[in-house]
PDB file of C-alpha atoms in Angstrom:
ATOM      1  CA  UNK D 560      42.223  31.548 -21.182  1.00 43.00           C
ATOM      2  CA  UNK D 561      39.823  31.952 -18.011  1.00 45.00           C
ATOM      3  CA  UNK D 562      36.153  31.347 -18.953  1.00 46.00           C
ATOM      4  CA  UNK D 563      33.341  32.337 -16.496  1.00 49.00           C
ATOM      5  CA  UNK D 564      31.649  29.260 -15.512  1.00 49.00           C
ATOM      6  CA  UNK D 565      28.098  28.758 -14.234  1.00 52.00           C
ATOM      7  CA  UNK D 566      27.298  27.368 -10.810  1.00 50.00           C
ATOM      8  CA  UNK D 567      24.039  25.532  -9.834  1.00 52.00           C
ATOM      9  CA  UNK D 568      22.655  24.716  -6.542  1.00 55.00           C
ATOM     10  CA  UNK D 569      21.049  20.923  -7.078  1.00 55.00           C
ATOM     11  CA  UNK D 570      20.155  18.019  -5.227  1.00 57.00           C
ATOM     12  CA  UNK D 571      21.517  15.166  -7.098  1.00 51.00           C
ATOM     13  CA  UNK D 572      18.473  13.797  -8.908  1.00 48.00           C
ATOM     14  CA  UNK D 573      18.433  17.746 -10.953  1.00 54.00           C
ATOM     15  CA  UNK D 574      20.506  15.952 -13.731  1.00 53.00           C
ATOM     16  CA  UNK D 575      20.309  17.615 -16.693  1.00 54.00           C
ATOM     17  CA  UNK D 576      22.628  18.255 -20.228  1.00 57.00           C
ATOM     18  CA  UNK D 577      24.036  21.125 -19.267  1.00 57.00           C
ATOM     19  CA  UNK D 578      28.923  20.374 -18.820  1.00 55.00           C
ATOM     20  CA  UNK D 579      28.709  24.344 -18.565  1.00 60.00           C
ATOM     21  CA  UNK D 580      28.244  24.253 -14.952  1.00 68.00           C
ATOM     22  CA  UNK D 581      29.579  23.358 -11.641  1.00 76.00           C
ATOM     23  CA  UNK D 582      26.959  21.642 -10.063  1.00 80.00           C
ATOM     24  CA  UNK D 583      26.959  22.667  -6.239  1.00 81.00           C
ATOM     25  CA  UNK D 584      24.986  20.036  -3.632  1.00 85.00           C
ATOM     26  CA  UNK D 585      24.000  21.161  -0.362  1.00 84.00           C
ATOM     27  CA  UNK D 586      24.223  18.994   2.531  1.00 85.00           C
ATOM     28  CA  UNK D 587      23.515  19.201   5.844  1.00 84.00           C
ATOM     29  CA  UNK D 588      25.688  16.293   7.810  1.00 83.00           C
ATOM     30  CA  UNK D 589      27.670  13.104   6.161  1.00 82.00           C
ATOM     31  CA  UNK D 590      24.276  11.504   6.442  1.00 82.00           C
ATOM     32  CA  UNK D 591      22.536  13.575   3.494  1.00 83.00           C
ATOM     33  CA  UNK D 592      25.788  13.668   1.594  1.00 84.00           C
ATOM     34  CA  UNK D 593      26.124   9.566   1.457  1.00 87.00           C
ATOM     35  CA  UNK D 594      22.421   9.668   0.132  1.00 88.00           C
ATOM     36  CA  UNK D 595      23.447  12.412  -2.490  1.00 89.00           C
ATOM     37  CA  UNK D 596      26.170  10.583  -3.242  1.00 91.00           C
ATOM     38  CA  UNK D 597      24.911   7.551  -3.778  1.00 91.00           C
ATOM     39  CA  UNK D 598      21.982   8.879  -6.286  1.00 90.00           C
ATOM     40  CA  UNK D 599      25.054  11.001  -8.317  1.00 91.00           C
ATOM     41  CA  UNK D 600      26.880   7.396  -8.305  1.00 92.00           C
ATOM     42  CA  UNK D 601      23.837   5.756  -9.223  1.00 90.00           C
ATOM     43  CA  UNK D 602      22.888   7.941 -12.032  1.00 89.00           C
ATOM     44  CA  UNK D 603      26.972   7.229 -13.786  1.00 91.00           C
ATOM     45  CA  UNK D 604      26.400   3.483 -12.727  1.00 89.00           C
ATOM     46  CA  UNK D 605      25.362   2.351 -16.118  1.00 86.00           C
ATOM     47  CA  UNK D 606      27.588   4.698 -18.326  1.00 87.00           C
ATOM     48  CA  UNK D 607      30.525   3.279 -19.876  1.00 89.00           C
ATOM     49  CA  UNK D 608      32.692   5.601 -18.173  1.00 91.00           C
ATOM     50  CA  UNK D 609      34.761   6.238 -14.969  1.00 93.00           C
ATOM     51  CA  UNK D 610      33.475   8.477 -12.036  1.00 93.00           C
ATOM     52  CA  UNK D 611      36.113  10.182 -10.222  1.00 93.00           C
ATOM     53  CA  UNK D 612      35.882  10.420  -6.007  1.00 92.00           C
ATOM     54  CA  UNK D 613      37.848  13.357  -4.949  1.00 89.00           C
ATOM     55  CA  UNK D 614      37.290  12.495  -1.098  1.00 83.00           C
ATOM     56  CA  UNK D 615      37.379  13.293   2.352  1.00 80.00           C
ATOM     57  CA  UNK D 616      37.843  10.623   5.006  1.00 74.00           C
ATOM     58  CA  UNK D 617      34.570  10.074   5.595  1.00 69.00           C
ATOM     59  CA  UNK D 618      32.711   8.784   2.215  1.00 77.00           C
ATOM     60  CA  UNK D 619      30.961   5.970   1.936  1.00 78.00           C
ATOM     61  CA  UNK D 620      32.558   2.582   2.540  1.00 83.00           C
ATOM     62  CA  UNK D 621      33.245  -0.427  -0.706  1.00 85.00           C
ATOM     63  CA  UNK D 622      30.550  -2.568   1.963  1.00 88.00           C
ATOM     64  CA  UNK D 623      27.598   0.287   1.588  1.00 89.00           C
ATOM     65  CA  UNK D 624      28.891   1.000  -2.371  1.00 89.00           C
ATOM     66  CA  UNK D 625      28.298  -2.593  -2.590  1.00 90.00           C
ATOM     67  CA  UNK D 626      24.993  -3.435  -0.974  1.00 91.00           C
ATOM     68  CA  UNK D 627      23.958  -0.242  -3.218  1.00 90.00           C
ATOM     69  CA  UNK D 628      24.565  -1.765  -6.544  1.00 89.00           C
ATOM     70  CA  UNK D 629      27.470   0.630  -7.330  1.00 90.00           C
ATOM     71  CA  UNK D 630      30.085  -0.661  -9.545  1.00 88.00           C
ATOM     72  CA  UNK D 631      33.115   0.116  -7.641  1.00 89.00           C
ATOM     73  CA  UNK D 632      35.017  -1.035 -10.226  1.00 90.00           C
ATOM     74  CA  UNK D 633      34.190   2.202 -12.537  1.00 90.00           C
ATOM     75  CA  UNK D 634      34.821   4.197  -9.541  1.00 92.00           C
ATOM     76  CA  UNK D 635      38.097   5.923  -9.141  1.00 92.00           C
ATOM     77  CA  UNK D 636      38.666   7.475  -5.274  1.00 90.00           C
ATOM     78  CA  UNK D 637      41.501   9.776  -4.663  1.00 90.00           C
ATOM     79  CA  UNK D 638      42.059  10.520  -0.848  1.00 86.00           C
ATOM     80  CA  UNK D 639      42.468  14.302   0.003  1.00 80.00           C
ATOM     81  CA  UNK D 640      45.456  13.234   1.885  1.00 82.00           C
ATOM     82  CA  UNK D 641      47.051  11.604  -1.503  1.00 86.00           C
ATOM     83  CA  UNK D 642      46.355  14.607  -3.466  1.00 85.00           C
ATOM     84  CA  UNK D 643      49.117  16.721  -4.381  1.00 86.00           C
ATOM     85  CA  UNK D 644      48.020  18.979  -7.246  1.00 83.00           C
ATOM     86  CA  UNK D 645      44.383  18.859  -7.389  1.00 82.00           C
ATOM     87  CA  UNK D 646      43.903  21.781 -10.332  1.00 80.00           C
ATOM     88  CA  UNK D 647      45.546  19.450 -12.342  1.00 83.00           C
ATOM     89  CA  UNK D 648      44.029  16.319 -11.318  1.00 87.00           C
ATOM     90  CA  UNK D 649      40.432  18.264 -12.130  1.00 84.00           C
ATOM     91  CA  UNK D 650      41.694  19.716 -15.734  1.00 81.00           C
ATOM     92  CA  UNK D 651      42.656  15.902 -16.494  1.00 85.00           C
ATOM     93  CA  UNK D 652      39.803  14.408 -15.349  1.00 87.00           C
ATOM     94  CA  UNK D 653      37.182  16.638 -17.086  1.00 85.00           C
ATOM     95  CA  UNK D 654      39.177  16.588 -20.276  1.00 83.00           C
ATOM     96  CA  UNK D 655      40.485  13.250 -21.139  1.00 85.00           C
ATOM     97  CA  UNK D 656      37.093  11.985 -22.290  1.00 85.00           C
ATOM     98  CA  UNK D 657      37.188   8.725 -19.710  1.00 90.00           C
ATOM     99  CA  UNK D 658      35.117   9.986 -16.780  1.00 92.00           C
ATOM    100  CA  UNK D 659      31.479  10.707 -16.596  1.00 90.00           C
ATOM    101  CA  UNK D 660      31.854  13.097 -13.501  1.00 91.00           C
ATOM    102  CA  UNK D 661      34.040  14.379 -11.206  1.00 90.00           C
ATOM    103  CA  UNK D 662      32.454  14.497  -7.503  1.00 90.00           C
ATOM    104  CA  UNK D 663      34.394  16.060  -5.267  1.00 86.00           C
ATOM    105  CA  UNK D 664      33.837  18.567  -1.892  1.00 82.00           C
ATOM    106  CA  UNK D 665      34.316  22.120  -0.896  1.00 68.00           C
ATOM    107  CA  UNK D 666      36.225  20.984   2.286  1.00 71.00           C
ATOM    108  CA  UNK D 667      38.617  19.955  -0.643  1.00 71.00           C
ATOM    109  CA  UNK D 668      38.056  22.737  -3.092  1.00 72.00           C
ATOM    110  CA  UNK D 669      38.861  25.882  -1.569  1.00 69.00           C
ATOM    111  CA  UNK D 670      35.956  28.541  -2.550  1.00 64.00           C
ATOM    112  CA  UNK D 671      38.691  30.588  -3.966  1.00 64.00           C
ATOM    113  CA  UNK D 672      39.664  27.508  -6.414  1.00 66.00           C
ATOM    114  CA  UNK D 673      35.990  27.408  -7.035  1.00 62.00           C
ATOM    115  CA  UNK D 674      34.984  30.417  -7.889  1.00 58.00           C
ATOM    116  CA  UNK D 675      38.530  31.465 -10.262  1.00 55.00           C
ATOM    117  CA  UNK D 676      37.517  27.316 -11.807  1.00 56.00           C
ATOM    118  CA  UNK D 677      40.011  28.443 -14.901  1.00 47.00           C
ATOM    119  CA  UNK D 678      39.426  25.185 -16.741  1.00 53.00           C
ATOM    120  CA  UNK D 679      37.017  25.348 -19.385  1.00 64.00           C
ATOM    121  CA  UNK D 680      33.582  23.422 -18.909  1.00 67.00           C
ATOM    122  CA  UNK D 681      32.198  24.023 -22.209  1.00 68.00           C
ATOM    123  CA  UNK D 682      34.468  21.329 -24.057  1.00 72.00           C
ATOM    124  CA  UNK D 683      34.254  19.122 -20.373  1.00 76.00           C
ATOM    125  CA  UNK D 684      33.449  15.611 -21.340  1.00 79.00           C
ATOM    126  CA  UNK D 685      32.820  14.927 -17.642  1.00 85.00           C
ATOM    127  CA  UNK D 686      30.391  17.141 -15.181  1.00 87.00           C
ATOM    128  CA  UNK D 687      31.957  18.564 -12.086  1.00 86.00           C
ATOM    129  CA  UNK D 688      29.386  18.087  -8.575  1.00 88.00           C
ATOM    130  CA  UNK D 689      30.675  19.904  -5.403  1.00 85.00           C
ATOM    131  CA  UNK D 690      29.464  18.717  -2.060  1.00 85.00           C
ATOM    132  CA  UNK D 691      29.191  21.890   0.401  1.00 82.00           C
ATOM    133  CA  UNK D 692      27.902  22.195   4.209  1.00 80.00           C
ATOM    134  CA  UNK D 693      28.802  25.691   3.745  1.00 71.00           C
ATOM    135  CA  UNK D 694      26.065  28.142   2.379  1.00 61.00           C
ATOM    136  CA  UNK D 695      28.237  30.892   2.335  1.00 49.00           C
ATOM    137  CA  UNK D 696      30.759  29.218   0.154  1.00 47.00           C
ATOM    138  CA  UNK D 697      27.638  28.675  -2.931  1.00 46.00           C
ATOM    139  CA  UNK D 698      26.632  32.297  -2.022  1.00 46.00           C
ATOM    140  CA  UNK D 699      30.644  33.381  -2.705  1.00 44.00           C
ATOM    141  CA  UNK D 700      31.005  31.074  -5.526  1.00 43.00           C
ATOM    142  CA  UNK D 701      27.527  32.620  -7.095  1.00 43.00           C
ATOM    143  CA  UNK D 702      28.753  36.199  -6.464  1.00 43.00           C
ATOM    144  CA  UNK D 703      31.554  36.063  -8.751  1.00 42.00           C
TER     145      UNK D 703
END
């Protein structure tokens, strides 16, 4: 059953209660997103739960992770290139009740994917960020 879902435009430190929503971060280079990042990764640090990377090429490296006081060892990162069916991968992940959020990027999630989301974030035990460079794609996934 498809369920309209709710789509914020945050910077990463706009945490709040709310799994109903697709949290959309705007960046403007790889510079801004590695900060964002890092303050999302921060905030799941000290939960006792997995965060899941869905990433492009050029995230942060284990080195800066490191010297950041992430726990890369609660820190699952999926390549784009190793991802073969990422609706499923997403479903899973916000389901299963082991991950804390699901990060992932609009380069990866096509706004069409986005905006018809048909997994259901009310009973998400996980919240879902989206990186995007692309106003137009937060504009198209508001619009729906």
């Amino acid at each position: 059953m498809l369920q309209p879902i709710t789509l914020r435009t945050v910077k990463s430190y706009q945490q709040d209660k709310l799994s109903s929503s697709v949290n959309v971060i705007q960046i403007e280079d790889e510079i801004s997103a590695t900060f964002e990042l890092l303050k999302v990764l921060h905030h799941y640090n000290n939960q006792n739960a997995w965060t899941l990377l869905i990433a492009p090429d050029h995230v942060p490296s284990k080195a800066l992770l490191d010297s950041c006081s992430i726990d890369t060892t609660k820190l699952l990162v999926i390549r784009q290139k190793h991802l073969v069916n990422l609706e499923y991968v997403l479903n899973s992940a916000l389901h299963n009740g082991n991950f804390a959020a699901v990060i992932t990027w609009t380069d990866i999630v096509k706004d069409n994917q986005l905006a018809n989301l048909s997994i259901n974030l009310e009973q998400a035990s996980a919240k879902l960020y989206c990186f995007t460079n692309n106003e137009s794609s937060v504009e198209l996934a508001l619009a729906q």
